[in-house]
XYZ file of C-alpha atoms in Angstrom:
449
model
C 0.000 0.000 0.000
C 1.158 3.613 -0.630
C 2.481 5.496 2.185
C 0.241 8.424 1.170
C -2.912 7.939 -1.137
C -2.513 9.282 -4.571
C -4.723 12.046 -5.003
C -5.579 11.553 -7.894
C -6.857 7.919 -7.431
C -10.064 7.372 -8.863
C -12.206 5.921 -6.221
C -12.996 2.664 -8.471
C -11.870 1.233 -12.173
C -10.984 -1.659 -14.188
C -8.048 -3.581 -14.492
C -8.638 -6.416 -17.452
C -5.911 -8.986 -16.580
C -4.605 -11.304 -19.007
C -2.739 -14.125 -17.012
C -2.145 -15.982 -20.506
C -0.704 -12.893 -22.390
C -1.521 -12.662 -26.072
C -1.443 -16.476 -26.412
C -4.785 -17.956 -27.585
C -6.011 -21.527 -29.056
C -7.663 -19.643 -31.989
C -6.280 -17.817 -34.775
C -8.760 -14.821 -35.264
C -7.835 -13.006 -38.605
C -8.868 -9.495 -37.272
C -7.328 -9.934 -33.462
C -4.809 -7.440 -33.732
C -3.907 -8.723 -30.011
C -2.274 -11.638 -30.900
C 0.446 -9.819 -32.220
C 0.816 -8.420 -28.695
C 3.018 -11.707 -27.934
C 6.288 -9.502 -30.104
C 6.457 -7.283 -26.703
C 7.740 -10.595 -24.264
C 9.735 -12.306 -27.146
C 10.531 -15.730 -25.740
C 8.400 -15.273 -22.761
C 6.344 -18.093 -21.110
C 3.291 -15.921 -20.944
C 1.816 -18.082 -17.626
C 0.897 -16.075 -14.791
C 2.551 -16.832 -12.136
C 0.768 -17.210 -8.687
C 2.617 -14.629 -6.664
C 1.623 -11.992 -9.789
C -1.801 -13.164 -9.668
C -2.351 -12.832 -5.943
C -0.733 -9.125 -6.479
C -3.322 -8.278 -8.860
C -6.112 -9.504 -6.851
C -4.807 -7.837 -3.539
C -4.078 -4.195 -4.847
C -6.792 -4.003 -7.411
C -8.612 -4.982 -3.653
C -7.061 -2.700 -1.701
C -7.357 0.233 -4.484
C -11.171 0.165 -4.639
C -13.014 2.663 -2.157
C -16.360 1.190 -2.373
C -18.414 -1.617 -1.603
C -18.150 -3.564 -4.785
C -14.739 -4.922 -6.890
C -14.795 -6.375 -10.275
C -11.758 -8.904 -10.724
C -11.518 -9.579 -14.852
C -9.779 -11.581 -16.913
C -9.762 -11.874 -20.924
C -6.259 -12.921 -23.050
C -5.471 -13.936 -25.536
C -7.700 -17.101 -24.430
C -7.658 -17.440 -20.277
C -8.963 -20.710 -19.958
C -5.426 -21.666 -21.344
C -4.754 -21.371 -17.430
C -6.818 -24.161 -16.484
C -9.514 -24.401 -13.751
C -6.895 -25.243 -11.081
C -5.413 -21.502 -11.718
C -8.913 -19.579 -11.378
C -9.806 -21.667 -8.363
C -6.787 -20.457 -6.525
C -7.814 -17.204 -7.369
C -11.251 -17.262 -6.202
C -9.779 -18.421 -2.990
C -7.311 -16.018 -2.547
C -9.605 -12.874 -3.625
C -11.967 -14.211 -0.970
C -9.154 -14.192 1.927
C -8.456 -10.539 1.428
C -11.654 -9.059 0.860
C -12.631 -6.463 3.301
C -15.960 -6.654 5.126
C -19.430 -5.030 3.334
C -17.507 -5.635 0.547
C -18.381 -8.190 -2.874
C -16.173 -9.403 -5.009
C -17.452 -9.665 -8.828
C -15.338 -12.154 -11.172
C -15.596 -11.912 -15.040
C -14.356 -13.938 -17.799
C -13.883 -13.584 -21.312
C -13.300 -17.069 -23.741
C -13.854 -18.460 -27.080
C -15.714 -21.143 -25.373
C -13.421 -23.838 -27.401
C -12.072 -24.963 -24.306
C -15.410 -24.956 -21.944
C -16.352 -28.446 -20.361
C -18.176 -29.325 -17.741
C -16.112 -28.891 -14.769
C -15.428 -25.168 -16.076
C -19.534 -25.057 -16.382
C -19.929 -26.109 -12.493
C -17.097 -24.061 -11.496
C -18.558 -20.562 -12.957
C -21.638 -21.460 -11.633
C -20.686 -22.427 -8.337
C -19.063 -19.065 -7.981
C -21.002 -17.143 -10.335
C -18.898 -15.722 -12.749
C -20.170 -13.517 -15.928
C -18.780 -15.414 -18.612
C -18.399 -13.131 -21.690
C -18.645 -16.103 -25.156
C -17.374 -14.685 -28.406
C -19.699 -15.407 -30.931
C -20.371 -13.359 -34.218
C -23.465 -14.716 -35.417
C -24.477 -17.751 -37.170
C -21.871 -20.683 -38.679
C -21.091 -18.747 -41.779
C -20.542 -15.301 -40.430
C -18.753 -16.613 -37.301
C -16.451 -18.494 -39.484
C -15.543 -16.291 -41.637
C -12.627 -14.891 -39.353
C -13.231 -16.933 -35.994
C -10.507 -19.940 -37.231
C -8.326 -22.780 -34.897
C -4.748 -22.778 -35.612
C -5.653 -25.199 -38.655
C -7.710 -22.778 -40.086
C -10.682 -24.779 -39.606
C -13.792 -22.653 -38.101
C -15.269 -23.144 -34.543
C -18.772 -22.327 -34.535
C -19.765 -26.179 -33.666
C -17.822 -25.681 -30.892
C -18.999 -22.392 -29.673
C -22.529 -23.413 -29.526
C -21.460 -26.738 -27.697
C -20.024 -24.493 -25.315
C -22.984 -21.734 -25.293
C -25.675 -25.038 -24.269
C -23.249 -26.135 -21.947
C -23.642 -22.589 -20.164
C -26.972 -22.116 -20.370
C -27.938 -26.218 -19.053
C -25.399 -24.851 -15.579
C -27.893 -21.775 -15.929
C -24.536 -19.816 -15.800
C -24.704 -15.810 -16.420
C -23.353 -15.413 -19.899
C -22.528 -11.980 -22.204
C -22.121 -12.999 -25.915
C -19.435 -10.215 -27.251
C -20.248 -10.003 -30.971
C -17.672 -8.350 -33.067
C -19.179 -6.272 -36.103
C -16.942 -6.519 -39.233
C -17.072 -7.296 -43.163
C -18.687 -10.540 -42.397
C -22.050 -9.783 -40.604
C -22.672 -6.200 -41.018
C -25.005 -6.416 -43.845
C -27.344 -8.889 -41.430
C -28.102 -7.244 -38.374
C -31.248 -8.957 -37.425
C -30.216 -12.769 -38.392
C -27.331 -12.235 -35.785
C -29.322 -10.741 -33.407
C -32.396 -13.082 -33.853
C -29.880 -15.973 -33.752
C -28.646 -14.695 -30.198
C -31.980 -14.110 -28.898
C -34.148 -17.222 -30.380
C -31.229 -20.316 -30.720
C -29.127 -19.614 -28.124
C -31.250 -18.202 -25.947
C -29.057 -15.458 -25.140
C -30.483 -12.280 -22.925
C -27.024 -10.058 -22.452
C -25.207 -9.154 -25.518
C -22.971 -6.410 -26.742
C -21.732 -5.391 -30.105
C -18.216 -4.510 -30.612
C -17.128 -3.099 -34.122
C -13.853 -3.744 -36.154
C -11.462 -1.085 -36.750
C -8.220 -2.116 -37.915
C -6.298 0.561 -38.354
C -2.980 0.575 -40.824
C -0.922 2.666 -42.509
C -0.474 2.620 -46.298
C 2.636 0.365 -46.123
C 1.410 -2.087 -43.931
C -1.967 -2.379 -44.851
C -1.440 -5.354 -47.475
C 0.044 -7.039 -44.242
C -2.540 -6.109 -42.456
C -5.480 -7.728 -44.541
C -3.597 -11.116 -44.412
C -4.491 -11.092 -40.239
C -2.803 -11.154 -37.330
C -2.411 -14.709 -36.342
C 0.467 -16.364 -36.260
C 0.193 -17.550 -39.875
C 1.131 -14.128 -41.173
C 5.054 -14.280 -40.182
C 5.248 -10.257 -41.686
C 2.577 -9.101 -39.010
C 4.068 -6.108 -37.421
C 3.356 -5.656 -33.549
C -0.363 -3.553 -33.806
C -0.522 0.185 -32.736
C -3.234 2.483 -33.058
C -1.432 4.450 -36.403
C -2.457 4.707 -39.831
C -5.362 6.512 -41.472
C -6.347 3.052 -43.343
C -8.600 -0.026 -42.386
C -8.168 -3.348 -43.338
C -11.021 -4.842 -45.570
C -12.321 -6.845 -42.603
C -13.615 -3.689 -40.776
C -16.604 -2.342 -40.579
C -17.595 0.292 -42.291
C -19.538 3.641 -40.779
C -22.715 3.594 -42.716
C -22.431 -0.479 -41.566
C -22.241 0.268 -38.026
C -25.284 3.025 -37.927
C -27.491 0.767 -39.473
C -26.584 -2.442 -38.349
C -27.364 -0.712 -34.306
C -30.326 0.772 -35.951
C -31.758 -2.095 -37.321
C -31.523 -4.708 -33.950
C -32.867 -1.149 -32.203
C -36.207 -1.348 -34.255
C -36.526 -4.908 -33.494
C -35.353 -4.617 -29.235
C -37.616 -1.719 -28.702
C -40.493 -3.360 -30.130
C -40.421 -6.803 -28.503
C -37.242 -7.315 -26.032
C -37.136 -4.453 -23.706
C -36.714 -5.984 -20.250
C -36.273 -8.889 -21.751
C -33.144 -8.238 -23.885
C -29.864 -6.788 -22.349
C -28.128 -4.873 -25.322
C -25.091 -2.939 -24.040
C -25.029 0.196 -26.611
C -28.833 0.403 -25.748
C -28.667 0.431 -22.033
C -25.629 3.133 -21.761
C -27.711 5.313 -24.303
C -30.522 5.152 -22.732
C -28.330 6.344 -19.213
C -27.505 9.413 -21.336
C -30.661 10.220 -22.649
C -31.742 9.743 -18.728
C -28.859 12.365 -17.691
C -26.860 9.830 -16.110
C -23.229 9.246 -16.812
C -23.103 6.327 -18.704
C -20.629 3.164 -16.639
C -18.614 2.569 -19.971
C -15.578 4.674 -20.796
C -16.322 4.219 -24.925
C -19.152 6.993 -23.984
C -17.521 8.747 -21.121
C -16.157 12.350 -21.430
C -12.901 11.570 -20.312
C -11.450 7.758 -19.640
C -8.175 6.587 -17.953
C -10.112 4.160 -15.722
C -10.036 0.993 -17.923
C -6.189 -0.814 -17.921
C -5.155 -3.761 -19.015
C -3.007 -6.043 -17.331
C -0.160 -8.375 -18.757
C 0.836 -12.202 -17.575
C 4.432 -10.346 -15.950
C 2.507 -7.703 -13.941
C 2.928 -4.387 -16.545
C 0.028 -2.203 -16.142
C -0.798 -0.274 -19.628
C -3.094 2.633 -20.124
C -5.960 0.592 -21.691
C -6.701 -2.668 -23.499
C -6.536 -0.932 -27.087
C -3.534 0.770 -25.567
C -0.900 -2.026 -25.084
C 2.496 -0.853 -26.204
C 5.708 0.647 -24.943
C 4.633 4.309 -24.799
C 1.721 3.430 -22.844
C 3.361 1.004 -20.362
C 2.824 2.780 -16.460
C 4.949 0.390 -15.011
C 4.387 -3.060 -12.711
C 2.557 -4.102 -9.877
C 5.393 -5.970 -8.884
C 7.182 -2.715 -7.455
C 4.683 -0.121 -7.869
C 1.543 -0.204 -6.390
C -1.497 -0.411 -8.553
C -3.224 2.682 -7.575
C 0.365 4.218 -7.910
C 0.285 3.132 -11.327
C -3.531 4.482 -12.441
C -3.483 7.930 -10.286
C 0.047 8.797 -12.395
C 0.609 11.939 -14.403
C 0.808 9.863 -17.275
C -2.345 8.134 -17.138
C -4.556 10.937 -15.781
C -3.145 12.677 -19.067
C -3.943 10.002 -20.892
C -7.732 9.869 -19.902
C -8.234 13.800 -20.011
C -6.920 13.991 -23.624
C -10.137 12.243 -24.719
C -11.921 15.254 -23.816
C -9.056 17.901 -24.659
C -8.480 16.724 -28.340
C -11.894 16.763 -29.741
C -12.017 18.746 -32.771
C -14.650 21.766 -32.700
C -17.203 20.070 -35.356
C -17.469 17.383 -31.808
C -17.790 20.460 -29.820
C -20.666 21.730 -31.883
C -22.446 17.771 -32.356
C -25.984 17.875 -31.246
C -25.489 14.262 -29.676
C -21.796 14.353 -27.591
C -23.948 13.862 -24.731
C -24.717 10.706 -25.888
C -20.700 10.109 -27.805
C -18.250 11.996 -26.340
C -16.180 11.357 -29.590
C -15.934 7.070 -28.706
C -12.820 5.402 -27.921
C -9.489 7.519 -29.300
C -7.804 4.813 -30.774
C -10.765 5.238 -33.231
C -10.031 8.980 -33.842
C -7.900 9.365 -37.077
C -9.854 11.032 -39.506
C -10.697 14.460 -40.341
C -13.703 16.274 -40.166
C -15.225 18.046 -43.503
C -13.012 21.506 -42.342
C -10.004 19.667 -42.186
C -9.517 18.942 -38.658
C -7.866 15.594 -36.716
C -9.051 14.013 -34.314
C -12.827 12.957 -36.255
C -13.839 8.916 -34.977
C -13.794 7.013 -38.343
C -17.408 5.861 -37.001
C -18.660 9.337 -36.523
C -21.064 8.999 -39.289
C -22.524 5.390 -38.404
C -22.800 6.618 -34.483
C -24.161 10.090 -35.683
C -27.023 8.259 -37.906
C -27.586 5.507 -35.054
C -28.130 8.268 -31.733
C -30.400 10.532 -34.251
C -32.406 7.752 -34.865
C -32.774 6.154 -31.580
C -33.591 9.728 -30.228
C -37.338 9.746 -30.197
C -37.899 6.291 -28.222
C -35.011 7.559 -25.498
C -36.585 10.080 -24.825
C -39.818 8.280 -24.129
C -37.527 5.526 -22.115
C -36.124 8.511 -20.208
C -39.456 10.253 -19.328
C -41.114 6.775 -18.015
C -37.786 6.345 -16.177
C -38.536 10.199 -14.228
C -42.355 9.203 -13.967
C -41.878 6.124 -11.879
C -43.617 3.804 -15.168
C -41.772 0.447 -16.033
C -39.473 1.313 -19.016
C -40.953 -2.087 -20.979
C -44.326 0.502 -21.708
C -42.292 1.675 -24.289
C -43.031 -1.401 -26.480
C -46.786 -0.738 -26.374
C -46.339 3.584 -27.555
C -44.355 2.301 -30.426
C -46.378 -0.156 -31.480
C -49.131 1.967 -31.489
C -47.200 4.690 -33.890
C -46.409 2.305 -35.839
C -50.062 1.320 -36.751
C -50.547 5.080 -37.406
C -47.320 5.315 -39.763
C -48.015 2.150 -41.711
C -51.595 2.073 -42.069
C -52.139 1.136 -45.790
C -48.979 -0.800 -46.087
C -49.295 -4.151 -47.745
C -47.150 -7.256 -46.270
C -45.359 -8.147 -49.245
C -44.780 -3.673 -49.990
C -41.055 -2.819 -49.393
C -41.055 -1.041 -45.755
C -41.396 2.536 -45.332
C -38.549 2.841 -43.361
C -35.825 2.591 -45.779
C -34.434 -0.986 -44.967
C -35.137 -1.999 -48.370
C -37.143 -5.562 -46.788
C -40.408 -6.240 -47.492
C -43.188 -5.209 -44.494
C -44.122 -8.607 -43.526
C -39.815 -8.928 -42.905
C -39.579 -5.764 -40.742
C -41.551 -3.436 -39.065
C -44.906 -5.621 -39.841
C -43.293 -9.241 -38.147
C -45.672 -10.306 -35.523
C -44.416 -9.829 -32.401
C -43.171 -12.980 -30.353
């Protein structure tokens, strides 16, 4: 513990810990983080016991409130075994303080998931985040084994598996070339095959310069021996990413459908941290935050970096291994780091009728310029600027039954019954009104379920 507090020490944050390093079983074509492994060249990348008891202690003793999250993602975690996550359940559980919970989180491909995993989340109910992207095809189009072979099978062997040990479970759906022209097969896949009720979207932005871009298409895995170690540089996207106009309407479209069947029912993460805005309320992830700094990401050897998206040398704070965590996140360096989200937005964010809602996104997707010629722009401004203009009227609604005391679910019912006003007339098999280019019967005129 430090002598003196920091006083800059955010009362609560996030430290992501990665006790297998980069190393995963899969080969992901658009996981820039598996080139993260080029920063410990020759490195084991196992967390050792003493790190991961240092992790759980100060991230412990650095939290003010009642309530801790302990995380872990990779690479692939489960690469740790069961063994290693046991020992830290029973360790976190030693040092926690009293009136005080401890939260643990996961994030896998699922490949590995069996049945002792299943009882052992349950039994100490982890949030298990499953990375799916949608059905076979679109999953396997970039979701590949070190043979190249594609793992949906397996993913929705593990996803049953889950949901038969009735554990809590977050599919984290990546948005790229694949699926972004099919919004409501993925999300209709989540919702009616796997049963899924807590999901989040999570778009692909590869960035690369114009030299490394060709190197950048080929992926990331291990099977592209050229792959440079990824930083956020480079005004250029490789072909796997999404694009803008993609991103606006795929949100848009699974928007139409949640409001209008699954709220209350449904758990989608863009939706719920909108709607906090909308409600006045700042919203709990830093992607929509004014400022961030309170997100980090933890390596296998105890370095501490600025953020997840943000793991290279100039953003390395140092180790928990001889600086104390809260050292580490109340620095100069990393409170400069999270203010400069707010400080460099250019003036056409300034002027943006929805930053309330934005707050210019994550910066390591800021590298274009706006239409006078300024840096700083997000590269999804447009898809984010179409999305929060047309989710705008039903917020608001979802915001004023949140003030009146009325169960935010009404909502379904008021736009149902606009919608019988705005498509009176409208045949089943007529293209729908509202510019998705389906026919009626396929959209806005499905029976609800």
């Amino acid at each position: 513990m430090p002598a003196t507090w920091p006083t800059d020490a955010p009362p609560a944050f996030h430290v992501m810990a990665k006790p297998s390093g980069a190393i995963c079983n899969l080969d992901c074509t658009y996981c820039f983080f598996l080139s993260k492994e080029l920063l410990y060249p020759g490195d084991r990348f196992r967390m050792a016991d003493e790190m991961l008891e240092a992790y759980i202690r100060q991230t412990i003793e650095s939290h003010r409130g009642p309530e801790v999250v302990l995380a872990f993602q990779g690479g692939e975690p489960t690469l740790m075994g069961v063994d290693f996550f046991e020992r830290a359940v029973a360790y976190a559980q030693s040092c926690t303080r009293p009136n005080q919970t401890v939260q643990f989180t996961i994030q896998t491909n699922g490949v590995l998931l069996n049945e002792r995993w299943a009882q052992f989340f349950r039994d100490n109910h982890f949030l298990v985040g499953l990375s799916v992207d949608g059905p076979a095809d679109m999953h396997d189009a970039y979701r590949l084994d070190k043979q190249g072979r594609g793992t949906f099978d397996r993913v929705r062997e593990a996803a049953n598996l889950l949901r038969r040990y009735e554990v809590d479970v977050n599919v984290l759906c990546t948005v790229n070339a694949a699926n972004a022209d099919f919004p409501l097969e993925v999300y209709r896949f989540f919702r009616d095959e796997l049963g899924i009720r807590f999901m989040q979207f999570i778009p692909i932005v590869e960035r690369a310069t114009a030299v490394t871009l060709s190197i950048a298409n080929r992926g990331w895995g291990e099977g592209n021996t050229k792959r440079p170690l990824y930083r956020n540089e480079g005004t250029h996207v490789t072909e796997r990413s999404v694009r803008p106009e993609q991103w606006g309407h795929f949100m848009s479209r699974i928007f139409d459908e949640w409001v209008r069947r699954d709220v209350g029912d449904v758990y989608v993460m863009q939706f719920e941290y909108a709607l906090a805005s909308w409600a006045g309320e700042e919203p709990a992830l830093c992607l929509f935050k004014e400022t961030c700094g309170t997100a980090l990401a933890l390596e296998h050897n105890g370095d501490l970096y600025s953020c997840d998206h943000y793991v290279d040398p100039e953003h390395k704070l140092g180790n928990i291994a001889t600086s104390h965590m809260v050292d580490l996140v109340a620095s100069p360096q990393q409170v400069a780091f999270g203010r400069a989200k707010k400080e460099t937005l250019p003036p056409q964010c300034l002027r943006c009728d929805v930053r309330f809602a934005c707050h210019g996104e994550c910066p390591r997707n800021r590298f274009v310029r706006t239409k006078e010629g300024d840096e700083g722009l997000n590269y999804l401004c447009e898809g984010y600027y179409a999305f929060f203009h047309h989710i705008d009227r039903e917020m608001k609604i979802m915001a004023q039954l949140l003030r009146s005391g009325r169960p935010v679910p009404d909502i379904a019912a008021i736009v149902r019954a606009h919608d019988e006003e705005r498509f009176r007339g409208v045949g089943r098999n007529d293209v729908c009104p509202c510019g998705s280019g389906v026919k009626f019967k396929s959209c806005h005129g499905r029976p609800a379920t």
